[in-house]
PDB file of C-alpha atoms in Angstrom:
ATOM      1  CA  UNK A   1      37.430 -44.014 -75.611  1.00  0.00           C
ATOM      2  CA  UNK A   2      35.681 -40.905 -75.957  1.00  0.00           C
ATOM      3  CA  UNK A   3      36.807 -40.101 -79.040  1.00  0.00           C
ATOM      4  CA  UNK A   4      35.826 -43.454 -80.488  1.00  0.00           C
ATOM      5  CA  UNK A   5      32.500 -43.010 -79.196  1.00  0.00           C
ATOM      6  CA  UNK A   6      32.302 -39.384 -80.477  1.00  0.00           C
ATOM      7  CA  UNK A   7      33.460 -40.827 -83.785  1.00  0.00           C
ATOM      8  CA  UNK A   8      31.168 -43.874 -83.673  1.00  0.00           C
ATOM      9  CA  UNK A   9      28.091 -41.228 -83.270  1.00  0.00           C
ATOM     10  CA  UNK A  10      28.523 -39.046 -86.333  1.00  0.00           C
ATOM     11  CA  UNK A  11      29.052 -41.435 -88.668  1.00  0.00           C
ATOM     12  CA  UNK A  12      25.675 -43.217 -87.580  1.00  0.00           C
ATOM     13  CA  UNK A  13      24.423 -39.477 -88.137  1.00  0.00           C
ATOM     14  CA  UNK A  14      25.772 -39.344 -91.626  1.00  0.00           C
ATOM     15  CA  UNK A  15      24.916 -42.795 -92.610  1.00  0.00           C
ATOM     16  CA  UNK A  16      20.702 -41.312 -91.503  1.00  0.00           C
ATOM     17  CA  UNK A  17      21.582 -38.365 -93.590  1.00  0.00           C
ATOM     18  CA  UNK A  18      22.664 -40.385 -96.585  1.00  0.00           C
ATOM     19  CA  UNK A  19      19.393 -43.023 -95.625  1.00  0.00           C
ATOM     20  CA  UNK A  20      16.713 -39.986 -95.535  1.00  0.00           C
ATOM     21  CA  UNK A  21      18.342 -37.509 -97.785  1.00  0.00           C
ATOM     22  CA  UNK A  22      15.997 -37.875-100.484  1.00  0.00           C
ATOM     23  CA  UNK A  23      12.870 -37.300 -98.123  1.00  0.00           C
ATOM     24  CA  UNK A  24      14.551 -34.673 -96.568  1.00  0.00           C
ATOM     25  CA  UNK A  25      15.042 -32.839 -99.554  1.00  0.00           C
ATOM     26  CA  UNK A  26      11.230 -33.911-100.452  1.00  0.00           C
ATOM     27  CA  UNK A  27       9.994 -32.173 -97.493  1.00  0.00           C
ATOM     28  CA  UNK A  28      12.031 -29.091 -97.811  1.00  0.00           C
ATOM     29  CA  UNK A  29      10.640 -28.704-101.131  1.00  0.00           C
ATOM     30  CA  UNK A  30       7.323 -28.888 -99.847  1.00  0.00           C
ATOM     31  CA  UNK A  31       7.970 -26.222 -97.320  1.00  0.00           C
ATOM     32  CA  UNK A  32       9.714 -24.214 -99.945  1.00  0.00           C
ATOM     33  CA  UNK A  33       6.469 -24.414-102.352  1.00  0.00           C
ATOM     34  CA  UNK A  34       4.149 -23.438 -99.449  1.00  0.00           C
ATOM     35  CA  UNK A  35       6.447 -20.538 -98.663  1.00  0.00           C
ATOM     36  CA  UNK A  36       6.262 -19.476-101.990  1.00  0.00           C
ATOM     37  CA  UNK A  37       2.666 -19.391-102.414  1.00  0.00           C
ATOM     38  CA  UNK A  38       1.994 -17.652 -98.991  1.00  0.00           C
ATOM     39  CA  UNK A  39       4.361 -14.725-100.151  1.00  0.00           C
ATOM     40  CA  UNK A  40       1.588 -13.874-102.443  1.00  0.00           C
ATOM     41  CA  UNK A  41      -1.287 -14.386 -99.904  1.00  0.00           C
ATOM     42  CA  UNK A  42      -0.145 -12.826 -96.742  1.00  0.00           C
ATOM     43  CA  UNK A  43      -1.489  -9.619 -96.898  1.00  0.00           C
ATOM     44  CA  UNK A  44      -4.805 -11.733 -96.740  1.00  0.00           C
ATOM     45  CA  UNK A  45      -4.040 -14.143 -94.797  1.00  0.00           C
ATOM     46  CA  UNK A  46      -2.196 -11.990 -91.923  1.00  0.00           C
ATOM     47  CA  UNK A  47      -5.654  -9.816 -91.333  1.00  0.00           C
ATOM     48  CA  UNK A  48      -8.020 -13.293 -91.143  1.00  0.00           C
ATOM     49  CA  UNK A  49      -5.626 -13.844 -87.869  1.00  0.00           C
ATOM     50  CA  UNK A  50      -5.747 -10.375 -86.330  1.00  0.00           C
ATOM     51  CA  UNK A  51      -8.939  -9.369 -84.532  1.00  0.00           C
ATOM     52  CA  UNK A  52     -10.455  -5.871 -84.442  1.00  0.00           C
ATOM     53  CA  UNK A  53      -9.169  -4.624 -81.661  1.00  0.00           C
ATOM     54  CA  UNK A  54      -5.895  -4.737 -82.737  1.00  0.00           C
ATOM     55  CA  UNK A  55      -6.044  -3.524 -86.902  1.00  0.00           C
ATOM     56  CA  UNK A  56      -7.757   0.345 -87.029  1.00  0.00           C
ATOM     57  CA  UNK A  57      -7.761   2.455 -90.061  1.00  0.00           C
ATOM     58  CA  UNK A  58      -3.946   3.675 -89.171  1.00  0.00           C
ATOM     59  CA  UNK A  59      -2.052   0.834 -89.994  1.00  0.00           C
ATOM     60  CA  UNK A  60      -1.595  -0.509 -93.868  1.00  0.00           C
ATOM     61  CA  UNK A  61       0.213  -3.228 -96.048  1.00  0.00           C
ATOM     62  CA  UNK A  62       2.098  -2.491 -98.565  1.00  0.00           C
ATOM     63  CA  UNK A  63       1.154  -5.189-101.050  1.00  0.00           C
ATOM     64  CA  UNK A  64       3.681  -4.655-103.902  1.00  0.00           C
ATOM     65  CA  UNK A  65       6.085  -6.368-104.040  1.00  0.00           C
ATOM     66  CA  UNK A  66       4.826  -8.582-101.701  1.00  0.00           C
ATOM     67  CA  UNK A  67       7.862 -10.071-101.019  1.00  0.00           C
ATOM     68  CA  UNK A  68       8.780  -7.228 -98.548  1.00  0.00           C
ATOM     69  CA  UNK A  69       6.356  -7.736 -95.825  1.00  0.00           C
ATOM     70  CA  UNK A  70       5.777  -4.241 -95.247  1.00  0.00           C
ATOM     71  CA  UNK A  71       3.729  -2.759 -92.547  1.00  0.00           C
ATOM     72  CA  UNK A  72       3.471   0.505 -91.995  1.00  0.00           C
ATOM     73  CA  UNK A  73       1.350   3.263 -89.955  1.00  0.00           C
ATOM     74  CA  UNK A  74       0.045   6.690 -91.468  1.00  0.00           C
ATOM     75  CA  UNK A  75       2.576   8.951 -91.618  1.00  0.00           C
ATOM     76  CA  UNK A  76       5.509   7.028 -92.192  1.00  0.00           C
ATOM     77  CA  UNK A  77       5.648   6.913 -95.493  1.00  0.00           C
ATOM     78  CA  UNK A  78       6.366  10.639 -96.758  1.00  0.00           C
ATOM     79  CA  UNK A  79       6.609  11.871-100.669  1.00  0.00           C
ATOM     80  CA  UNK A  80       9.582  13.414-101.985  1.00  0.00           C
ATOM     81  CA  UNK A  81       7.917  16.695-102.450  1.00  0.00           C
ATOM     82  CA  UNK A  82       6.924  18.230 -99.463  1.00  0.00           C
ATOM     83  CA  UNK A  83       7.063  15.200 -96.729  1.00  0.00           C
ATOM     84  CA  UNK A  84       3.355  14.585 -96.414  1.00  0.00           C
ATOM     85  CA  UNK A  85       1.808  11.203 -95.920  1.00  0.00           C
ATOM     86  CA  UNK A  86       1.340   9.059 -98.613  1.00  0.00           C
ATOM     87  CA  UNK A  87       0.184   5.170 -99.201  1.00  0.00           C
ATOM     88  CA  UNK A  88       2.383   4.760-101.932  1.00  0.00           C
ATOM     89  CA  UNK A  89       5.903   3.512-102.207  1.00  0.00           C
ATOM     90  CA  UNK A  90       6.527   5.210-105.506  1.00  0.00           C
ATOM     91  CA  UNK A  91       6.263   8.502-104.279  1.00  0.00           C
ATOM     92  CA  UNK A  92       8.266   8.549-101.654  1.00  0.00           C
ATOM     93  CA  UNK A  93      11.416   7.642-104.061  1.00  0.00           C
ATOM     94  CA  UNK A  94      13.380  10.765-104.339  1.00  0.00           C
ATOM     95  CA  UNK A  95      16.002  13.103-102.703  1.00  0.00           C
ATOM     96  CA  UNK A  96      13.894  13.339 -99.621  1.00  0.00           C
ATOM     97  CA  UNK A  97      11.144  10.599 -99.704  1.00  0.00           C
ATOM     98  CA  UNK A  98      10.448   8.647 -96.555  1.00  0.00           C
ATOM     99  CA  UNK A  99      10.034   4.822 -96.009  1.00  0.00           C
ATOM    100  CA  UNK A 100       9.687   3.477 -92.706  1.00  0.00           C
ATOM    101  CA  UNK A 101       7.934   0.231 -91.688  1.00  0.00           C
ATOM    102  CA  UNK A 102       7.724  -2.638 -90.032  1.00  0.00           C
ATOM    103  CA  UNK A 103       8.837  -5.834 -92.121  1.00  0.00           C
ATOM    104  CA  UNK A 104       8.929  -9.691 -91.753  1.00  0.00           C
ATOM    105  CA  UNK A 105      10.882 -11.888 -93.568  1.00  0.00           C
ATOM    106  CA  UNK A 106       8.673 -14.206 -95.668  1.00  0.00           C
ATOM    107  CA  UNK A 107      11.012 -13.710 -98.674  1.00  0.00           C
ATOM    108  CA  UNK A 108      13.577 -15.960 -96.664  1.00  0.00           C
ATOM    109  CA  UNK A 109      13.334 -20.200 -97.027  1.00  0.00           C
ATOM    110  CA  UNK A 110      14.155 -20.295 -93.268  1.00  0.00           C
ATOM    111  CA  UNK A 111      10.886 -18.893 -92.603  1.00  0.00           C
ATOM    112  CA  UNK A 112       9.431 -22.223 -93.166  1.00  0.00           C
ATOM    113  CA  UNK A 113      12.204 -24.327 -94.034  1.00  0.00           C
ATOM    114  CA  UNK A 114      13.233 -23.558 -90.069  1.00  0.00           C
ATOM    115  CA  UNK A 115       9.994 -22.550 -88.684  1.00  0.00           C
ATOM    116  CA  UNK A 116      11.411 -18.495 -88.432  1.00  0.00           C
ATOM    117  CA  UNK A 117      10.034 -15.226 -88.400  1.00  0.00           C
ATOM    118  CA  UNK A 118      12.066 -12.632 -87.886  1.00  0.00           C
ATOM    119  CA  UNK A 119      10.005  -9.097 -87.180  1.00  0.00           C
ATOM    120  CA  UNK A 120      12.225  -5.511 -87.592  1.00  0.00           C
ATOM    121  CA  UNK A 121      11.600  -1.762 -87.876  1.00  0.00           C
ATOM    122  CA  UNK A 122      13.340  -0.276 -91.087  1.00  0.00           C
ATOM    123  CA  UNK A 123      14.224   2.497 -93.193  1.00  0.00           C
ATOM    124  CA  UNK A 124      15.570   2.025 -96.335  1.00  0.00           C
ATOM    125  CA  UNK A 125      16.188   5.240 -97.759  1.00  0.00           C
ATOM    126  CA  UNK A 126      19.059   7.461 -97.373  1.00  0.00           C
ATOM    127  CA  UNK A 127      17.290  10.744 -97.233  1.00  0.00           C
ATOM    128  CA  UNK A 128      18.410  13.556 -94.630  1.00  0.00           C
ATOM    129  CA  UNK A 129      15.373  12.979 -92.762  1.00  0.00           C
ATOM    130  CA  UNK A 130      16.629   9.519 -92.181  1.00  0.00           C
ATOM    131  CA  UNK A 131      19.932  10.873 -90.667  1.00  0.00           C
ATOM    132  CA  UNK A 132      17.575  12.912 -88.529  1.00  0.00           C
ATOM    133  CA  UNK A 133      15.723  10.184 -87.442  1.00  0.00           C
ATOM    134  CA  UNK A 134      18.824   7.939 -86.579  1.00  0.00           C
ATOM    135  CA  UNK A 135      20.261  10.976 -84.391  1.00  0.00           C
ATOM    136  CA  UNK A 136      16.938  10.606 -82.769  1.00  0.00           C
ATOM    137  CA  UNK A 137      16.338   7.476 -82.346  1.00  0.00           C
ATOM    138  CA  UNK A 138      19.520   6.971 -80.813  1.00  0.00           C
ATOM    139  CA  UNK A 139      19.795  10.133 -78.109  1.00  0.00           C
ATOM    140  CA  UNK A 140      19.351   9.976 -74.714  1.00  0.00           C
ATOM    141  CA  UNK A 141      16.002  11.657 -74.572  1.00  0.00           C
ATOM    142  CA  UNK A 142      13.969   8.651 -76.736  1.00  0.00           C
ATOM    143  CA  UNK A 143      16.532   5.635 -75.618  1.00  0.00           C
ATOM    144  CA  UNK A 144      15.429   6.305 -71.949  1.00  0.00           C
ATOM    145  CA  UNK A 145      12.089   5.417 -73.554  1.00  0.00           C
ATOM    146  CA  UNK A 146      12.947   2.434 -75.617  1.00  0.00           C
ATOM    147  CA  UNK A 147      15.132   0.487 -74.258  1.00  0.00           C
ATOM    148  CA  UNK A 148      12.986  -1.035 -71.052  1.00  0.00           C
ATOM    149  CA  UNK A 149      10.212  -1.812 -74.086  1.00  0.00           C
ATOM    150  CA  UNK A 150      12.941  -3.538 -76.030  1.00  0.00           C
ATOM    151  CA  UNK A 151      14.395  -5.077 -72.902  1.00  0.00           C
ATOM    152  CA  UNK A 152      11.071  -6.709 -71.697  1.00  0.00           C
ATOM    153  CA  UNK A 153       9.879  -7.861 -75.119  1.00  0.00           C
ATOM    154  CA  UNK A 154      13.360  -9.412 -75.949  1.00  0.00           C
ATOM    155  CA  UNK A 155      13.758  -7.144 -79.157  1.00  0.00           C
ATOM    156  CA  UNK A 156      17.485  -6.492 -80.311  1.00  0.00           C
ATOM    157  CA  UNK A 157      17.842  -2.956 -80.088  1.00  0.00           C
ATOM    158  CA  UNK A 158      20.214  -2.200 -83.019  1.00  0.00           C
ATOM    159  CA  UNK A 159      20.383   1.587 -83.666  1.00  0.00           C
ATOM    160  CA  UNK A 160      21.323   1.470 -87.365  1.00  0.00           C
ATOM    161  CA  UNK A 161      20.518   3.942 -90.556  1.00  0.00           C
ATOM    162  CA  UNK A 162      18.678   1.009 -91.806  1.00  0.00           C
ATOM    163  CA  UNK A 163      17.624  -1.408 -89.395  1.00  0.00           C
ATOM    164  CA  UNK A 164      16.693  -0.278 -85.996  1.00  0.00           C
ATOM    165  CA  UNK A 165      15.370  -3.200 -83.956  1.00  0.00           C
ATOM    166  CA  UNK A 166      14.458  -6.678 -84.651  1.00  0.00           C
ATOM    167  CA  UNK A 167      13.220  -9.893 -82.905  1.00  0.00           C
ATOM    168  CA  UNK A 168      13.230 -13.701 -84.329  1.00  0.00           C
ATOM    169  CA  UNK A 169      10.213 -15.490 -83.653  1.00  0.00           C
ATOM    170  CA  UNK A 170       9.742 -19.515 -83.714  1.00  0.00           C
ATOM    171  CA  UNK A 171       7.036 -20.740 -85.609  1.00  0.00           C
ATOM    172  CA  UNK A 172       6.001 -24.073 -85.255  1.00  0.00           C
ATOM    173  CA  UNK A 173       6.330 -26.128 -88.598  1.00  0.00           C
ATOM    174  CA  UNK A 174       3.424 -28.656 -88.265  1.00  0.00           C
ATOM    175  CA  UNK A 175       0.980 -25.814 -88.603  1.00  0.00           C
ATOM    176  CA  UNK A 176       2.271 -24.354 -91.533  1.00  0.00           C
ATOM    177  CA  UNK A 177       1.349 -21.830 -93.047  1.00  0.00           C
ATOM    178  CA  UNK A 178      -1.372 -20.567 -90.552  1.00  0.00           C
ATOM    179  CA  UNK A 179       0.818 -20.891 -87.573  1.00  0.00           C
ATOM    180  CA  UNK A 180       3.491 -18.422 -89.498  1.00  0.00           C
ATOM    181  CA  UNK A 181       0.909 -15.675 -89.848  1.00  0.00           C
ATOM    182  CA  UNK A 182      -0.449 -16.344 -86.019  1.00  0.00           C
ATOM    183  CA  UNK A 183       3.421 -15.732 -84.672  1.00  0.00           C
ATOM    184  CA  UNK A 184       3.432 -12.530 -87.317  1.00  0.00           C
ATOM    185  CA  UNK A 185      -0.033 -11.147 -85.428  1.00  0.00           C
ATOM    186  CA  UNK A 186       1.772 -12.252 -82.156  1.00  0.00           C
ATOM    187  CA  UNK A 187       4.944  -9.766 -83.073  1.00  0.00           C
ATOM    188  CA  UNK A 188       2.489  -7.496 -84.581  1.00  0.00           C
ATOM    189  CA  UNK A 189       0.910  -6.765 -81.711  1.00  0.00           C
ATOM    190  CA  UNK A 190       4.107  -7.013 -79.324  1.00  0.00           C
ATOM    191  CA  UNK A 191       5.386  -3.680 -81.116  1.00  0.00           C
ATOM    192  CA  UNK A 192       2.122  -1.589 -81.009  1.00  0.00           C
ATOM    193  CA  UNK A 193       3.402   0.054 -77.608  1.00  0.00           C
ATOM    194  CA  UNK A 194       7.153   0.412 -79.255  1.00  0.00           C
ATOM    195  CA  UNK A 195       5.689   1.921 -82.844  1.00  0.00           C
ATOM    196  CA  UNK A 196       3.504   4.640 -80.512  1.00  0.00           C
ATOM    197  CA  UNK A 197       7.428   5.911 -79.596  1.00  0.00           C
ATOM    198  CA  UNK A 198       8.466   5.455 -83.076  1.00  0.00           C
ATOM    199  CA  UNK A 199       5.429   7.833 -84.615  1.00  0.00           C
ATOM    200  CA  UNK A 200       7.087  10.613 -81.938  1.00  0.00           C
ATOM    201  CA  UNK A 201      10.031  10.220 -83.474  1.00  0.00           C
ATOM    202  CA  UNK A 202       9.185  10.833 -86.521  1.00  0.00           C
ATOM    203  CA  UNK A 203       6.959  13.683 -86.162  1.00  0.00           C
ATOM    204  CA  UNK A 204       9.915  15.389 -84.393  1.00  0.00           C
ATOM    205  CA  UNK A 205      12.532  14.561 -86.752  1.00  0.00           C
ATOM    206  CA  UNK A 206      10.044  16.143 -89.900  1.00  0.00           C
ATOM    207  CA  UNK A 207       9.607  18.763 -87.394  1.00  0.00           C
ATOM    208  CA  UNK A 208      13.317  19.671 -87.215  1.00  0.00           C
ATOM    209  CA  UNK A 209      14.430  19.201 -91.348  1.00  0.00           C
ATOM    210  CA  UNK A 210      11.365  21.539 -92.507  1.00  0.00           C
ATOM    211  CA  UNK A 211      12.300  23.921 -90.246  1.00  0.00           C
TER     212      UNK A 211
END
């Protein structure tokens, strides 16, 4: 009987999916269109949300390619010459470059298509400072640190070369897209206390390779 009812349920499911399918796919192409065009504003539209107190002079956005959602502080972005702070991505390509930020995906349809934003801390070059970082990151000494932030917050604590941590926020559709830049001040401003550690990092790991 069970089974019969199971049955009974899911094809009343897919008989509304084959009903609706064409507004479904309406509305997920409106979603998709607003995504698109908020790829290009959200360097503007992220800083109308966040209030003074929380943006200073330290923090920046790296606007090109948008697409990224790159946000970084002073200092971790570091040119392939000599490792000294720069603001732009070009010259930290390289043998020993250095890009690490913060990064939502926008780029993704699920962002709006689901109502997701998923916040992380990444480095995307393979440089040996990077493999000094990880080593880092990962010891004892800064994990003690770390992990009760991570813990409290909810943040996945992953540990890799690339991706370090991330969290997955919900952002609710019917407010679209204002309410997807409010969640991205909300994880924003959950990391502030987590990117003070990171900075330390950093600064010890240049520390140790120009040395």
């Amino acid at each position: 009987m069970e089974d019969n009812d199971f049955t009974q349920t899911q094809k009343e499911k897919v008989r509304l999916l084959s009903e609706y399918r064409s507004d479904f796919d309406e509305l997920l192409e409106a979603a998709e269109k607003l995504r698109q065009r908020s790829v290009e504003e959200w360097p503007e539209q992220f800083q109308k949300q966040l209030s003074d107190d929380l943006w200073s002079e330290e923090w920046m956005i790296r606007c090109e390619p948008r697409e990224y959602g790159c946000i970084f502080k002073h200092g971790w972005y570091l040119n392939d010459e000599n490792l000294e702070p720069t603001n732009v991505a070009e010259e930290t390509n390289g043998y020993s470059g250095l890009r690490l930020h913060f990064n939502h995906l926008i780029r993704s349809e699920q962002s709006f298509s689901q109502g997701q934003l998923t916040y992380r801390l990444r480095c995307p070059t393979n440089v040996p400072l990077r493999d000094e970082f990880h080593q880092l990151y990962n010891s004892e000494q800064w994990q003690s640190k770390l992990e009760p932030l991570l813990d409290e917050k909810g943040i996945t604590n992953k540990g890799n070369k690339r991706d370090y941590m991330q969290k997955t926020y919900d952002v609710d559709q019917s407010g679209l897209p204002e309410s997807y830049f409010k969640t991205l001040v909300v994880a924003f401003k959950e990391y502030l206390e987590i990117a003070d550690i990171v900075d330390e990092i950093l600064d010890e790991a240049r520390v140790n390779i120009k040395d």
